[in-house]
PDB file of C-alpha atoms in Angstrom:
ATOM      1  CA  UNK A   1      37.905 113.127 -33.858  1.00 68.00           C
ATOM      2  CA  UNK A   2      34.293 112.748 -35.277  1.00 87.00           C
ATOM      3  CA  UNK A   3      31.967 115.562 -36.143  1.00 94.00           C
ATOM      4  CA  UNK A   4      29.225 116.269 -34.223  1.00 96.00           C
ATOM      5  CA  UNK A   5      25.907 117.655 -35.615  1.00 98.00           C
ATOM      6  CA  UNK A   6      23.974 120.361 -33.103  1.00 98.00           C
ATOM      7  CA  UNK A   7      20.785 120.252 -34.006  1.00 98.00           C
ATOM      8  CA  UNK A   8      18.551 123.093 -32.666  1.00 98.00           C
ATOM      9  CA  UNK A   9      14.589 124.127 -33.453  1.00 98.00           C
ATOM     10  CA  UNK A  10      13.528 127.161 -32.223  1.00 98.00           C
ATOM     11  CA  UNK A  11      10.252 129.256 -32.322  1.00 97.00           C
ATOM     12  CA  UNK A  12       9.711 132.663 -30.602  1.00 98.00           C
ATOM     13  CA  UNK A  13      12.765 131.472 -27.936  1.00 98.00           C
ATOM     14  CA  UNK A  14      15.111 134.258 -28.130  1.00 98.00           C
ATOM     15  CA  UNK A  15      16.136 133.842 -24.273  1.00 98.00           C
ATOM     16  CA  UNK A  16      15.962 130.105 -24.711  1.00 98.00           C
ATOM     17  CA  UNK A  17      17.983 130.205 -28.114  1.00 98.00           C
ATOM     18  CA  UNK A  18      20.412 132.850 -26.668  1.00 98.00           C
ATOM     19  CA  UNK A  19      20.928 130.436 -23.925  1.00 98.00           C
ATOM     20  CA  UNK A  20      21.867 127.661 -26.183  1.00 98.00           C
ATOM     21  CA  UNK A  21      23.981 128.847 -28.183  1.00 98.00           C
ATOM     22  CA  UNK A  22      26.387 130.518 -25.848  1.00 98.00           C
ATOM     23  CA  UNK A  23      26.387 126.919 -24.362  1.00 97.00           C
ATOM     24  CA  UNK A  24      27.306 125.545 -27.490  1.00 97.00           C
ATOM     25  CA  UNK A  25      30.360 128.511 -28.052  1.00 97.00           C
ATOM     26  CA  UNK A  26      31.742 127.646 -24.656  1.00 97.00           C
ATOM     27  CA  UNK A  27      32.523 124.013 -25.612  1.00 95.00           C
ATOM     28  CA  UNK A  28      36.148 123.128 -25.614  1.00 95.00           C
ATOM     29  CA  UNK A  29      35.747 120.370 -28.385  1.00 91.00           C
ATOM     30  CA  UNK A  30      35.349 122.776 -31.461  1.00 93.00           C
ATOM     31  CA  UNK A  31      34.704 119.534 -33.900  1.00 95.00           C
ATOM     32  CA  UNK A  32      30.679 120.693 -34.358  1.00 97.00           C
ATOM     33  CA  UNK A  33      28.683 122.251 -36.823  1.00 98.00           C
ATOM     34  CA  UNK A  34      25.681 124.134 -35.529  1.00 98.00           C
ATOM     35  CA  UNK A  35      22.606 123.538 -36.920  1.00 98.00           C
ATOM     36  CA  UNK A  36      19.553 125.913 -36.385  1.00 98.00           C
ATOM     37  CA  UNK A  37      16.300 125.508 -37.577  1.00 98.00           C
ATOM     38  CA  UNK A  38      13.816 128.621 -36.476  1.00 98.00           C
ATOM     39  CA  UNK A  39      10.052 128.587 -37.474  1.00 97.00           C
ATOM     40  CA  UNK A  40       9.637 131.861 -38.395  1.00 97.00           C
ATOM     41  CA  UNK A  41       9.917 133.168 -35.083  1.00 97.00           C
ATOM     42  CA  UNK A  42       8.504 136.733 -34.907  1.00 97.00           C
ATOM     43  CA  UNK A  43      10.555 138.048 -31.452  1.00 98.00           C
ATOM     44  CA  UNK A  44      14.280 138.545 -31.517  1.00 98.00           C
ATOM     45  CA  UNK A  45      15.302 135.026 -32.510  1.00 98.00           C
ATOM     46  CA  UNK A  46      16.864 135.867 -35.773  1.00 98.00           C
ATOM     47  CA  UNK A  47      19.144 138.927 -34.089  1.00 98.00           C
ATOM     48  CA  UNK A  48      20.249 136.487 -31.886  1.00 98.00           C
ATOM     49  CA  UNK A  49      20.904 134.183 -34.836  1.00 98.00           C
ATOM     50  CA  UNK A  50      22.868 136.854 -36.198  1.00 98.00           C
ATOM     51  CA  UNK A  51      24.809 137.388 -33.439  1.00 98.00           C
ATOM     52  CA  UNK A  52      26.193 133.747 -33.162  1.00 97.00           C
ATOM     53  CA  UNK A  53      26.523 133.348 -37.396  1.00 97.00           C
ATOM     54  CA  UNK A  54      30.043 132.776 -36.870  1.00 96.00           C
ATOM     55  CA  UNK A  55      29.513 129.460 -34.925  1.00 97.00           C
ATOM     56  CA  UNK A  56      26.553 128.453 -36.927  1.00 98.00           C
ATOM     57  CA  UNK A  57      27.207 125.987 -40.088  1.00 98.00           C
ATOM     58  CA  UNK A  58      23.603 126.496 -41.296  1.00 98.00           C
ATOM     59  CA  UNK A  59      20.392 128.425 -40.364  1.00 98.00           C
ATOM     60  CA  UNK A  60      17.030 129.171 -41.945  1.00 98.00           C
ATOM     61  CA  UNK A  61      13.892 130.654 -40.767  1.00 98.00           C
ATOM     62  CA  UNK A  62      10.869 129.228 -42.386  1.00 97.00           C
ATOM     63  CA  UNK A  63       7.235 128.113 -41.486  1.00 96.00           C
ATOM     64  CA  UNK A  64       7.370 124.614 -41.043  1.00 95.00           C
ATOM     65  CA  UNK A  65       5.005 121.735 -39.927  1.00 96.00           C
ATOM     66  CA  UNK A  66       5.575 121.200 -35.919  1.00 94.00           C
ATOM     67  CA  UNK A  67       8.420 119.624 -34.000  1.00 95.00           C
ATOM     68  CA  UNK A  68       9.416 117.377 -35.982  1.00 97.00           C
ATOM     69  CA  UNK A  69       8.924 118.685 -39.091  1.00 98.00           C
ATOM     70  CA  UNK A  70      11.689 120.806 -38.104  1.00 97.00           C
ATOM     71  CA  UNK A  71      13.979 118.089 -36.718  1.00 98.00           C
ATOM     72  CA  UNK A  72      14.153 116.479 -40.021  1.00 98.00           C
ATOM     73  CA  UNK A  73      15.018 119.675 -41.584  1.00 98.00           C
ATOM     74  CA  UNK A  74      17.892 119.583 -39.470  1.00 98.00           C
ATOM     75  CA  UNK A  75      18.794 116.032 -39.820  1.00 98.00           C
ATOM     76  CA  UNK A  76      18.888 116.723 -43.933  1.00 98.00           C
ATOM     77  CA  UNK A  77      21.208 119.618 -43.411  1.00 98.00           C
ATOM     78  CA  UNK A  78      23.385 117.493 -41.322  1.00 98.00           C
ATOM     79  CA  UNK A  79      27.082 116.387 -42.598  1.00 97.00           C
ATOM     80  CA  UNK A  80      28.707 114.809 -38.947  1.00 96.00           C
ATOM     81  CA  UNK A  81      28.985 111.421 -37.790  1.00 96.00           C
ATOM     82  CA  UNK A  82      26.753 112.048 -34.957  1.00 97.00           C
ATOM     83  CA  UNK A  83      23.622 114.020 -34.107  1.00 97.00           C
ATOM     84  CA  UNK A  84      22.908 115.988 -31.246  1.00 97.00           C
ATOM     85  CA  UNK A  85      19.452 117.824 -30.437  1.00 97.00           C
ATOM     86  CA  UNK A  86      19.515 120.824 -28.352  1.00 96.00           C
ATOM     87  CA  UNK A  87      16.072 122.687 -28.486  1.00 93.00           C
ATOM     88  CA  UNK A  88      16.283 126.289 -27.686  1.00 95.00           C
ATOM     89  CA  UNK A  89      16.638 126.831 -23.934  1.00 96.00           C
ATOM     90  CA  UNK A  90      18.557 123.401 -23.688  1.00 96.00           C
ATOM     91  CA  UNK A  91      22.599 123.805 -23.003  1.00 96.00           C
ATOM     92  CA  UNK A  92      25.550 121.334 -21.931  1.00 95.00           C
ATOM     93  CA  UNK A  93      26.524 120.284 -18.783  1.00 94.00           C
ATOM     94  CA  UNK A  94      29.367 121.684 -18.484  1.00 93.00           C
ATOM     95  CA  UNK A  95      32.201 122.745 -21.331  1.00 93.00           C
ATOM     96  CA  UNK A  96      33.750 119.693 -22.065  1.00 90.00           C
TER      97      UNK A  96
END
């Protein structure tokens, strides 16, 4: 099976991010890595970060330039076959 990449940006999104990522834990297909780039986000983004860290692959919380500034941060931290982009708030359609 191929490796998916979950990208997700996030600024001051906590709910949003929170949302997200319990999205992404409910999946049945396990063959991700989790991706999340936050841009400094000064609410409780980065608890909720820490509450997911063990289905995150990578994280960082940095200023950054806009969008997609922070997109191609992802994309460089990237190692699967495919890329996905889930912004904060965003979640699957269902858990398959």
């Amino acid at each position: 099976m191929s490796l998916v990449s979950i990208i997700t940006i996030n600024y001051n999104n906590a709910k949003g991010l929170e949302t997200t990522l319990v999205s992404v834990h409910n999946q049945k297909n396990k063959e991700y890595e989790l991706i999340i780039i936050d841009g400094e986000s000064t609410d409780d983004s980065l608890s909720v970060i820490d509450k997911y860290q063990s289905i995150i692959a990578y994280s960082c919380s940095e200023k950054d330039n806009g969008v997609y500034d922070a997109m191609n941060k992802g994309i460089k931290k990237a190692t699967g076959d495919f890329l996905i982009f889930m912004n904060s708030g965003d979640s699957f359609y269902d858990n398959n």
